[in-house]
């Protein structure tokens, strides 16, 4: 109705719009207190070697245990980014994840991946913040991977991408690695490979889901997945296939030469105490189906 009324008019009576605004402002005020109330918890999901099925690292994934139930990151991360709350929240995740990873890294060499938003990476103090978290945890830089999405960078112009690249380069001098997340879903995936210092490419699940269905669309996906895996090998980047749910999918991406994988087949995101038993075992799937 608001659209039909013309772009200069606001329809305040649209009940759906009204409900959305109420929902959002509640979300914002709840999120403001989530940190001090200790409602933000970090879960961990394994990243495995597709040949040996060994867990090489884990990805930290944030959950919000609010008074009204568990809230998933896709619902509150965009709001946290808009309001700037992502900065203190991101610091919290970084501190928590590096502290948790200390034991796993010492015992098994298992490092941790932390998702970071463009807003965090543009801050002038991002380098000391990251190094400070590693230091406090007693971890070397090589135990940490920062995951950035193209969408997180899309909001930024070219000069800002250069600033992000400078910060990432500095962190890489300390051994921290950089992963491009959800690769292939953005507008300029290949441009980012050129403009940002990258070590790891996480291939979006949309490309790895081609095993079961032999149709035309699956053939295209397989062709694209093959091209991305080959590109990574040529550029000396580690490829991770995301969202692997079945044994067929795991075998299909492995056959393309993709070295690493992640997905429900190998383990769902779980609290810290539940990830520890999966580490150091030779085959995480054998352990899981025990
Ligand atoms: P992401 O970084 O691409 O994380 C992978 C998402 O895929 C996770 O969703 C994970 O639970 C899900 N996933 C893993 N394996 C499978 C599978 O086999 N099948 C399916 N269908 N899904 C799978 P989650 O935890 O809901 O997180 C969503 C997104 O929220 C993340 O996508 C990431 O972009 C963002 N996010 C999560 N934690 C943080 C954080 O601490 N900071 C920031 N800035 N963003 C975060
Ligand atoms: Mg990620
Ligand atoms: Mg991803
Ligand atoms: Mg994602």
PDB file of N, CA, C and O and ligand atoms in Angstrom, residues 59 61 74 115 147 149 151 181-182 185 204 242-243, ligand 4:
ATOM      1  N   UNK A  59      34.906 -23.616  13.297  1.00  0.00           N
ATOM      2  CA  UNK A  59      34.380 -22.269  13.065  1.00  0.00           C
ATOM      3  C   UNK A  59      33.500 -21.849  14.231  1.00  0.00           C
ATOM      4  O   UNK A  59      32.615 -22.592  14.655  1.00  0.00           O
ATOM      5  N   UNK A  61      30.512 -19.879  15.709  1.00  0.00           N
ATOM      6  CA  UNK A  61      29.233 -19.360  15.216  1.00  0.00           C
ATOM      7  C   UNK A  61      28.400 -18.875  16.398  1.00  0.00           C
ATOM      8  O   UNK A  61      28.157 -19.621  17.350  1.00  0.00           O
ATOM      9  N   UNK A  74      21.651 -14.992  11.494  1.00  0.00           N
ATOM     10  CA  UNK A  74      21.104 -14.322  10.310  1.00  0.00           C
ATOM     11  C   UNK A  74      20.037 -13.299  10.695  1.00  0.00           C
ATOM     12  O   UNK A  74      19.792 -12.348   9.961  1.00  0.00           O
ATOM     13  N   UNK A 115      34.134 -15.298  12.307  1.00  0.00           N
ATOM     14  CA  UNK A 115      33.512 -14.440  11.292  1.00  0.00           C
ATOM     15  C   UNK A 115      33.617 -12.982  11.727  1.00  0.00           C
ATOM     16  O   UNK A 115      33.304 -12.647  12.870  1.00  0.00           O
ATOM     17  N   UNK A 147      37.140 -14.952   8.920  1.00  0.00           N
ATOM     18  CA  UNK A 147      36.262 -15.185   7.770  1.00  0.00           C
ATOM     19  C   UNK A 147      35.502 -13.917   7.433  1.00  0.00           C
ATOM     20  O   UNK A 147      34.853 -13.325   8.285  1.00  0.00           O
ATOM     21  N   UNK A 149      32.770 -12.135   4.553  1.00  0.00           N
ATOM     22  CA  UNK A 149      31.875 -12.379   3.428  1.00  0.00           C
ATOM     23  C   UNK A 149      31.973 -11.229   2.445  1.00  0.00           C
ATOM     24  O   UNK A 149      32.304 -10.108   2.812  1.00  0.00           O
ATOM     25  N   UNK A 151      29.438  -9.946   1.064  1.00  0.00           N
ATOM     26  CA  UNK A 151      28.358  -9.022   1.392  1.00  0.00           C
ATOM     27  C   UNK A 151      28.807  -8.055   2.479  1.00  0.00           C
ATOM     28  O   UNK A 151      28.423  -6.894   2.474  1.00  0.00           O
ATOM     29  N   UNK A 181      34.366 -15.981   2.748  1.00  0.00           N
ATOM     30  CA  UNK A 181      33.222 -16.825   3.094  1.00  0.00           C
ATOM     31  C   UNK A 181      32.170 -16.791   1.986  1.00  0.00           C
ATOM     32  O   UNK A 181      32.082 -15.813   1.247  1.00  0.00           O
ATOM     33  N   UNK A 182      31.380 -17.854   1.882  1.00  0.00           N
ATOM     34  CA  UNK A 182      30.252 -17.908   0.935  1.00  0.00           C
ATOM     35  C   UNK A 182      30.702 -17.530  -0.474  1.00  0.00           C
ATOM     36  O   UNK A 182      29.995 -16.810  -1.194  1.00  0.00           O
ATOM     37  N   UNK A 185      28.742 -16.251  -4.179  1.00  0.00           N
ATOM     38  CA  UNK A 185      27.379 -15.739  -4.058  1.00  0.00           C
ATOM     39  C   UNK A 185      27.300 -14.237  -4.283  1.00  0.00           C
ATOM     40  O   UNK A 185      26.231 -13.706  -4.506  1.00  0.00           O
ATOM     41  N   UNK A 204      30.556 -21.585  -1.391  1.00  0.00           N
ATOM     42  CA  UNK A 204      29.186 -21.591  -0.894  1.00  0.00           C
ATOM     43  C   UNK A 204      28.487 -22.914  -1.193  1.00  0.00           C
ATOM     44  O   UNK A 204      28.709 -23.546  -2.230  1.00  0.00           O
ATOM     45  N   UNK A 242      31.460 -25.825   1.638  1.00  0.00           N
ATOM     46  CA  UNK A 242      30.542 -25.602   2.754  1.00  0.00           C
ATOM     47  C   UNK A 242      29.267 -26.431   2.614  1.00  0.00           C
ATOM     48  O   UNK A 242      28.878 -26.818   1.520  1.00  0.00           O
ATOM     49  N   UNK A 243      28.602 -26.629   3.755  1.00  0.00           N
ATOM     50  CA  UNK A 243      27.253 -27.223   3.808  1.00  0.00           C
ATOM     51  C   UNK A 243      27.167 -28.619   3.202  1.00  0.00           C
ATOM     52  O   UNK A 243      26.228 -28.926   2.458  1.00  0.00           O
TER      53      UNK A 243
HETATM   54 MG1  LIG B   4      26.836 -17.730   5.303  1.00  0.00          MG
END
